[in-house]
Amino acid sequence: MALGRQISDGTSRHHSGGTDIGLMCLLGTFAEHTVVNEASCIKVDPSVPLDVACLLGCGVVTGWGSAVYAAEVRPGDDVVVVGIGGIGINAVQGAKIAGARQIFAIDPLQFKREKAVEFGATHTASSIEEAADLIGEATNGRMATKVILTLGLGQGEMIGAALAVTSKGGRVVVTNIHPFEETQVSMSALDLTLMQKQVVGALFGSASPRADIPRLLDLYARGLLKLDELVTRTYDLAEVNQGYDDMRNGANLRGVIKF
């Protein structure tokens, strides 16, 4: 079956000059109208504004789920989040909602670090190397119970750095995507075994869209989940390239296109 076609019968609902067009992830991003299979649709309460609901298409659920499901953050845990973008900022608030004792937000951009504090981080650092002493001091040498990697692009050597700030019996969650051609990861297998640490991957934060999107909107309605505060700037469709530039330059937590 060709990629980007209807789930039900493998046909296309989008065409250009007589040529069938496949859709990235079977969605209609940046299109005013589209046709998708019902399996790709999640019903939300009509009272929820669409410029709020759109945030749960990926970033919010992936970040929140990375903390709550993949990392299994529990009350009293010390949590590190590396990379404070659209996913990482929600891992921060997911860890806060789950009851983390301390949350260390790591990002090279001061803007992102300041925002992380607004969403629940208790400590910030510009790099994982800079954070190591801070984490050790704040945890009396135990280091972080959970470390969540949500960088823009993963790097193999980051796994070892993340394990180095992870406590005995702790867990590293790899949510960020690594390059397809990357096959080497730098880490101490001895540390992994002797300290009983874990490295796990998380797709969409190990969440269930059908169950968790309504759940998160309920948390938002009850004032427990920040969504409005995620939107740094809105754009019209003609400004889509500016939106991408702002995302690459770290100027936004989230940018939303309004039709």
mmCIF file of C-alpha atoms in Angstrom, residues 19-258:
data_model
loop_
_atom_site.group_PDB
_atom_site.id
_atom_site.type_symbol
_atom_site.label_atom_id
_atom_site.label_comp_id
_atom_site.label_asym_id
_atom_site.label_seq_id
_atom_site.Cartn_x
_atom_site.Cartn_y
_atom_site.Cartn_z
ATOM 1 C CA THR A 19 -1.872 12.607 -9.839
ATOM 2 C CA ASP A 20 -2.758 11.049 -6.490
ATOM 3 C CA ILE A 21 -1.182 12.782 -3.484
ATOM 4 C CA GLY A 22 -0.227 11.057 -0.243
ATOM 5 C CA LEU A 23 -0.503 12.872 3.086
ATOM 6 C CA MET A 24 2.226 13.080 5.712
ATOM 7 C CA CYS A 25 0.967 11.014 8.672
ATOM 8 C CA LEU A 26 -2.407 10.839 6.873
ATOM 9 C CA LEU A 27 -3.260 14.387 7.982
ATOM 10 C CA GLY A 28 -3.916 17.687 6.237
ATOM 11 C CA THR A 29 -1.484 20.069 7.885
ATOM 12 C CA PHE A 30 -1.712 23.680 6.621
ATOM 13 C CA ALA A 31 -4.818 22.836 4.571
ATOM 14 C CA GLU A 32 -8.114 24.613 5.150
ATOM 15 C CA HIS A 33 -9.990 21.430 4.220
ATOM 16 C CA THR A 34 -8.951 17.794 4.068
ATOM 17 C CA VAL A 35 -10.331 14.254 4.092
ATOM 18 C CA VAL A 36 -9.084 11.804 6.707
ATOM 19 C CA ASN A 37 -10.236 8.429 7.907
ATOM 20 C CA GLU A 38 -12.384 8.377 11.018
ATOM 21 C CA ALA A 39 -9.610 6.443 12.773
ATOM 22 C CA SER A 40 -7.495 9.606 12.594
ATOM 23 C CA CYS A 41 -10.150 11.766 14.265
ATOM 24 C CA ILE A 42 -10.633 12.409 17.984
ATOM 25 C CA LYS A 43 -13.922 13.973 19.078
ATOM 26 C CA VAL A 44 -13.525 16.888 21.456
ATOM 27 C CA ASP A 45 -16.071 18.966 23.316
ATOM 28 C CA PRO A 46 -17.462 21.679 20.978
ATOM 29 C CA SER A 47 -16.795 24.277 23.683
ATOM 30 C CA VAL A 48 -13.021 23.813 23.335
ATOM 31 C CA PRO A 49 -11.539 26.493 21.040
ATOM 32 C CA LEU A 50 -9.789 24.956 18.028
ATOM 33 C CA ASP A 51 -6.662 27.063 18.599
ATOM 34 C CA VAL A 52 -6.388 25.280 21.952
ATOM 35 C CA ALA A 53 -7.363 21.810 20.778
ATOM 36 C CA CYS A 54 -4.762 21.910 17.980
ATOM 37 C CA LEU A 55 -1.964 21.937 20.556
ATOM 38 C CA LEU A 56 -2.823 18.372 21.524
ATOM 39 C CA GLY A 57 -2.114 17.022 18.051
ATOM 40 C CA CYS A 58 1.399 16.098 19.149
ATOM 41 C CA GLY A 59 3.482 18.288 21.452
ATOM 42 C CA VAL A 60 1.320 18.403 24.562
ATOM 43 C CA VAL A 61 0.391 14.727 24.617
ATOM 44 C CA THR A 62 3.906 13.576 23.710
ATOM 45 C CA GLY A 63 5.575 15.673 26.391
ATOM 46 C CA TRP A 64 3.021 14.990 29.103
ATOM 47 C CA GLY A 65 2.966 11.279 28.302
ATOM 48 C CA SER A 66 6.764 11.094 28.305
ATOM 49 C CA ALA A 67 6.692 12.139 31.948
ATOM 50 C CA VAL A 68 3.515 10.450 33.149
ATOM 51 C CA TYR A 69 3.580 7.212 31.126
ATOM 52 C CA ALA A 70 7.043 6.526 29.703
ATOM 53 C CA ALA A 71 9.028 7.862 32.673
ATOM 54 C CA GLU A 72 6.334 6.899 35.189
ATOM 55 C CA VAL A 73 7.068 9.967 37.309
ATOM 56 C CA ARG A 74 5.810 9.478 40.841
ATOM 57 C CA PRO A 75 5.327 11.922 43.736
ATOM 58 C CA GLY A 76 8.707 12.818 45.162
ATOM 59 C CA ASP A 77 10.729 11.990 42.036
ATOM 60 C CA ASP A 78 13.542 14.262 40.858
ATOM 61 C CA VAL A 79 13.150 14.776 37.098
ATOM 62 C CA VAL A 80 15.427 16.165 34.395
ATOM 63 C CA VAL A 81 14.024 17.364 31.062
ATOM 64 C CA VAL A 82 16.627 18.004 28.348
ATOM 65 C CA GLY A 83 15.343 20.284 25.582
ATOM 66 C CA ILE A 84 12.542 22.732 26.349
ATOM 67 C CA GLY A 85 10.606 22.959 23.109
ATOM 68 C CA GLY A 86 7.000 22.115 22.341
ATOM 69 C CA ILE A 87 7.473 18.608 23.746
ATOM 70 C CA GLY A 88 9.904 19.328 26.578
ATOM 71 C CA ILE A 89 7.836 22.128 28.112
ATOM 72 C CA ASN A 90 4.943 19.694 28.413
ATOM 73 C CA ALA A 91 7.183 17.044 29.934
ATOM 74 C CA VAL A 92 7.942 19.678 32.560
ATOM 75 C CA GLN A 93 4.285 20.281 33.357
ATOM 76 C CA GLY A 94 3.548 16.562 33.127
ATOM 77 C CA ALA A 95 6.208 15.896 35.754
ATOM 78 C CA LYS A 96 4.766 18.670 37.919
ATOM 79 C CA ILE A 97 1.232 17.274 37.671
ATOM 80 C CA ALA A 98 2.575 13.812 38.526
ATOM 81 C CA GLY A 99 4.070 15.170 41.756
ATOM 82 C CA ALA A 100 7.791 15.536 41.015
ATOM 83 C CA ARG A 101 9.766 16.983 43.913
ATOM 84 C CA GLN A 102 12.303 18.827 41.761
ATOM 85 C CA ILE A 103 12.327 19.432 38.002
ATOM 86 C CA PHE A 104 15.564 20.374 36.233
ATOM 87 C CA ALA A 105 14.964 21.990 32.839
ATOM 88 C CA ILE A 106 17.962 22.051 30.490
ATOM 89 C CA ASP A 107 18.120 24.224 27.373
ATOM 90 C CA PRO A 108 20.779 26.518 25.869
ATOM 91 C CA LEU A 109 18.265 29.350 25.373
ATOM 92 C CA GLN A 110 17.492 31.633 28.305
ATOM 93 C CA PHE A 111 13.978 32.253 26.971
ATOM 94 C CA LYS A 112 13.193 28.535 27.150
ATOM 95 C CA ARG A 113 14.667 28.211 30.650
ATOM 96 C CA GLU A 114 12.589 31.121 31.916
ATOM 97 C CA LYS A 115 9.443 29.617 30.415
ATOM 98 C CA ALA A 116 10.232 26.257 32.003
ATOM 99 C CA VAL A 117 10.119 27.864 35.440
ATOM 100 C CA GLU A 118 6.657 29.243 34.650
ATOM 101 C CA PHE A 119 5.519 25.688 33.839
ATOM 102 C CA GLY A 120 6.907 24.072 36.964
ATOM 103 C CA ALA A 121 10.696 23.706 36.725
ATOM 104 C CA THR A 122 12.534 24.280 39.995
ATOM 105 C CA HIS A 123 16.054 24.472 38.513
ATOM 106 C CA THR A 124 17.493 25.318 35.092
ATOM 107 C CA ALA A 125 20.794 24.895 33.281
ATOM 108 C CA SER A 126 22.092 25.565 29.786
ATOM 109 C CA SER A 127 23.577 22.092 29.244
ATOM 110 C CA ILE A 128 23.496 18.645 30.791
ATOM 111 C CA GLU A 129 27.179 19.023 31.704
ATOM 112 C CA GLU A 130 26.448 22.281 33.532
ATOM 113 C CA ALA A 131 23.519 20.658 35.284
ATOM 114 C CA ALA A 132 25.450 17.672 36.660
ATOM 115 C CA ASP A 133 26.804 19.400 39.765
ATOM 116 C CA LEU A 134 23.501 21.199 40.323
ATOM 117 C CA ILE A 135 21.560 17.931 40.216
ATOM 118 C CA GLY A 136 24.043 16.213 42.500
ATOM 119 C CA GLU A 137 23.889 19.012 45.073
ATOM 120 C CA ALA A 138 20.096 19.290 44.995
ATOM 121 C CA THR A 139 19.608 15.523 45.405
ATOM 122 C CA ASN A 140 22.360 14.922 47.975
ATOM 123 C CA GLY A 141 24.290 12.921 45.417
ATOM 124 C CA ARG A 142 21.473 10.563 44.452
ATOM 125 C CA MET A 143 20.991 12.247 41.042
ATOM 126 C CA ALA A 144 17.708 12.294 39.078
ATOM 127 C CA THR A 145 15.149 9.522 39.292
ATOM 128 C CA LYS A 146 13.957 10.169 35.738
ATOM 129 C CA VAL A 147 15.674 11.883 32.791
ATOM 130 C CA ILE A 148 13.591 12.751 29.720
ATOM 131 C CA LEU A 149 15.282 13.606 26.420
ATOM 132 C CA THR A 150 13.205 15.948 24.256
ATOM 133 C CA LEU A 151 15.802 17.696 22.111
ATOM 134 C CA GLY A 152 15.107 18.952 18.609
ATOM 135 C CA LEU A 153 17.362 16.183 17.298
ATOM 136 C CA GLY A 154 18.832 13.399 19.386
ATOM 137 C CA GLN A 155 22.541 12.652 19.497
ATOM 138 C CA GLY A 156 24.059 9.286 20.344
ATOM 139 C CA GLU A 157 26.479 10.718 22.891
ATOM 140 C CA MET A 158 23.587 12.262 24.834
ATOM 141 C CA ILE A 159 22.493 8.841 26.082
ATOM 142 C CA GLY A 160 25.655 8.443 28.113
ATOM 143 C CA ALA A 161 25.413 12.009 29.421
ATOM 144 C CA ALA A 162 21.816 11.394 30.469
ATOM 145 C CA LEU A 163 22.708 8.152 32.250
ATOM 146 C CA ALA A 164 25.455 10.003 34.116
ATOM 147 C CA VAL A 165 22.875 12.234 35.844
ATOM 148 C CA THR A 166 20.461 9.345 36.475
ATOM 149 C CA SER A 167 20.170 7.762 39.896
ATOM 150 C CA LYS A 168 20.596 4.108 40.755
ATOM 151 C CA GLY A 169 17.491 2.333 39.475
ATOM 152 C CA GLY A 170 16.542 5.428 37.496
ATOM 153 C CA ARG A 171 15.218 5.693 33.975
ATOM 154 C CA VAL A 172 16.183 7.606 30.835
ATOM 155 C CA VAL A 173 13.329 8.212 28.387
ATOM 156 C CA VAL A 174 14.305 8.891 24.770
ATOM 157 C CA THR A 175 11.440 10.806 23.171
ATOM 158 C CA ASN A 176 13.400 12.902 20.677
ATOM 159 C CA ILE A 177 14.049 11.444 17.224
ATOM 160 C CA HIS A 178 17.611 10.502 16.244
ATOM 161 C CA PRO A 179 18.970 10.672 12.685
ATOM 162 C CA PHE A 180 17.940 7.658 10.604
ATOM 163 C CA GLU A 181 21.537 6.842 9.713
ATOM 164 C CA GLU A 182 22.837 7.056 13.314
ATOM 165 C CA THR A 183 23.807 3.612 14.594
ATOM 166 C CA GLN A 184 26.255 4.468 17.408
ATOM 167 C CA VAL A 185 25.269 5.340 20.975
ATOM 168 C CA SER A 186 27.834 6.324 23.604
ATOM 169 C CA MET A 187 27.110 4.985 27.087
ATOM 170 C CA SER A 188 28.599 2.884 29.864
ATOM 171 C CA ALA A 189 27.078 -0.581 29.779
ATOM 172 C CA LEU A 190 28.797 -1.268 33.125
ATOM 173 C CA ASP A 191 26.963 1.681 34.698
ATOM 174 C CA LEU A 192 23.730 0.445 33.135
ATOM 175 C CA THR A 193 24.088 -2.965 34.773
ATOM 176 C CA LEU A 194 25.719 -2.206 38.124
ATOM 177 C CA MET A 195 23.390 0.711 38.860
ATOM 178 C CA GLN A 196 20.314 -1.028 37.362
ATOM 179 C CA LYS A 197 19.440 1.924 35.162
ATOM 180 C CA GLN A 198 16.967 1.820 32.279
ATOM 181 C CA VAL A 199 16.848 3.377 28.812
ATOM 182 C CA VAL A 200 13.423 3.331 27.153
ATOM 183 C CA GLY A 201 11.985 4.839 23.992
ATOM 184 C CA ALA A 202 8.677 6.685 23.814
ATOM 185 C CA LEU A 203 6.529 7.348 20.744
ATOM 186 C CA PHE A 204 3.799 9.972 21.291
ATOM 187 C CA GLY A 205 4.764 9.804 24.963
ATOM 188 C CA SER A 206 3.476 6.220 25.185
ATOM 189 C CA ALA A 207 0.019 7.821 25.320
ATOM 190 C CA SER A 208 -3.289 6.834 23.724
ATOM 191 C CA PRO A 209 -4.710 9.697 21.624
ATOM 192 C CA ARG A 210 -8.299 8.537 21.953
ATOM 193 C CA ALA A 211 -8.129 8.373 25.744
ATOM 194 C CA ASP A 212 -5.582 11.035 26.593
ATOM 195 C CA ILE A 213 -6.615 13.970 24.404
ATOM 196 C CA PRO A 214 -10.021 14.221 26.146
ATOM 197 C CA ARG A 215 -8.290 13.616 29.494
ATOM 198 C CA LEU A 216 -5.862 16.469 28.949
ATOM 199 C CA LEU A 217 -8.603 18.813 27.794
ATOM 200 C CA ASP A 218 -10.411 18.020 31.032
ATOM 201 C CA LEU A 219 -7.267 18.903 32.998
ATOM 202 C CA TYR A 220 -7.124 22.161 31.023
ATOM 203 C CA ALA A 221 -10.777 22.941 31.789
ATOM 204 C CA ARG A 222 -10.077 22.410 35.495
ATOM 205 C CA GLY A 223 -7.084 24.748 35.431
ATOM 206 C CA LEU A 224 -4.514 21.987 35.983
ATOM 207 C CA LEU A 225 -2.875 22.031 32.534
ATOM 208 C CA LYS A 226 -1.486 25.143 30.849
ATOM 209 C CA LEU A 227 -2.395 25.355 27.169
ATOM 210 C CA ASP A 228 -3.076 29.028 26.401
ATOM 211 C CA GLU A 229 0.318 29.904 27.881
ATOM 212 C CA LEU A 230 2.080 27.625 25.401
ATOM 213 C CA VAL A 231 1.276 29.855 22.425
ATOM 214 C CA THR A 232 4.028 32.416 21.987
ATOM 215 C CA ARG A 233 2.740 33.741 18.677
ATOM 216 C CA THR A 234 -0.009 33.172 16.116
ATOM 217 C CA TYR A 235 0.425 33.418 12.328
ATOM 218 C CA ASP A 236 -1.762 33.542 9.272
ATOM 219 C CA LEU A 237 -1.183 30.937 6.574
ATOM 220 C CA ALA A 238 0.972 33.269 4.478
ATOM 221 C CA GLU A 239 3.402 33.505 7.423
ATOM 222 C CA VAL A 240 4.043 29.763 7.652
ATOM 223 C CA ASN A 241 7.716 30.145 6.680
ATOM 224 C CA GLN A 242 8.182 32.771 9.385
ATOM 225 C CA GLY A 243 6.669 30.299 11.818
ATOM 226 C CA TYR A 244 9.212 27.677 10.810
ATOM 227 C CA ASP A 245 12.053 30.177 11.162
ATOM 228 C CA ASP A 246 10.860 31.141 14.648
ATOM 229 C CA MET A 247 10.678 27.475 15.604
ATOM 230 C CA ARG A 248 14.227 26.797 14.361
ATOM 231 C CA ASN A 249 15.535 29.887 16.149
ATOM 232 C CA GLY A 250 13.900 28.928 19.439
ATOM 233 C CA ALA A 251 11.698 32.022 19.504
ATOM 234 C CA ASN A 252 8.494 30.099 20.291
ATOM 235 C CA LEU A 253 7.229 27.511 22.672
ATOM 236 C CA ARG A 254 4.382 26.954 20.238
ATOM 237 C CA GLY A 255 3.357 28.871 17.160
ATOM 238 C CA VAL A 256 -0.226 28.479 15.923
ATOM 239 C CA ILE A 257 -1.509 29.195 12.423
ATOM 240 C CA LYS A 258 -5.009 30.670 12.339
#
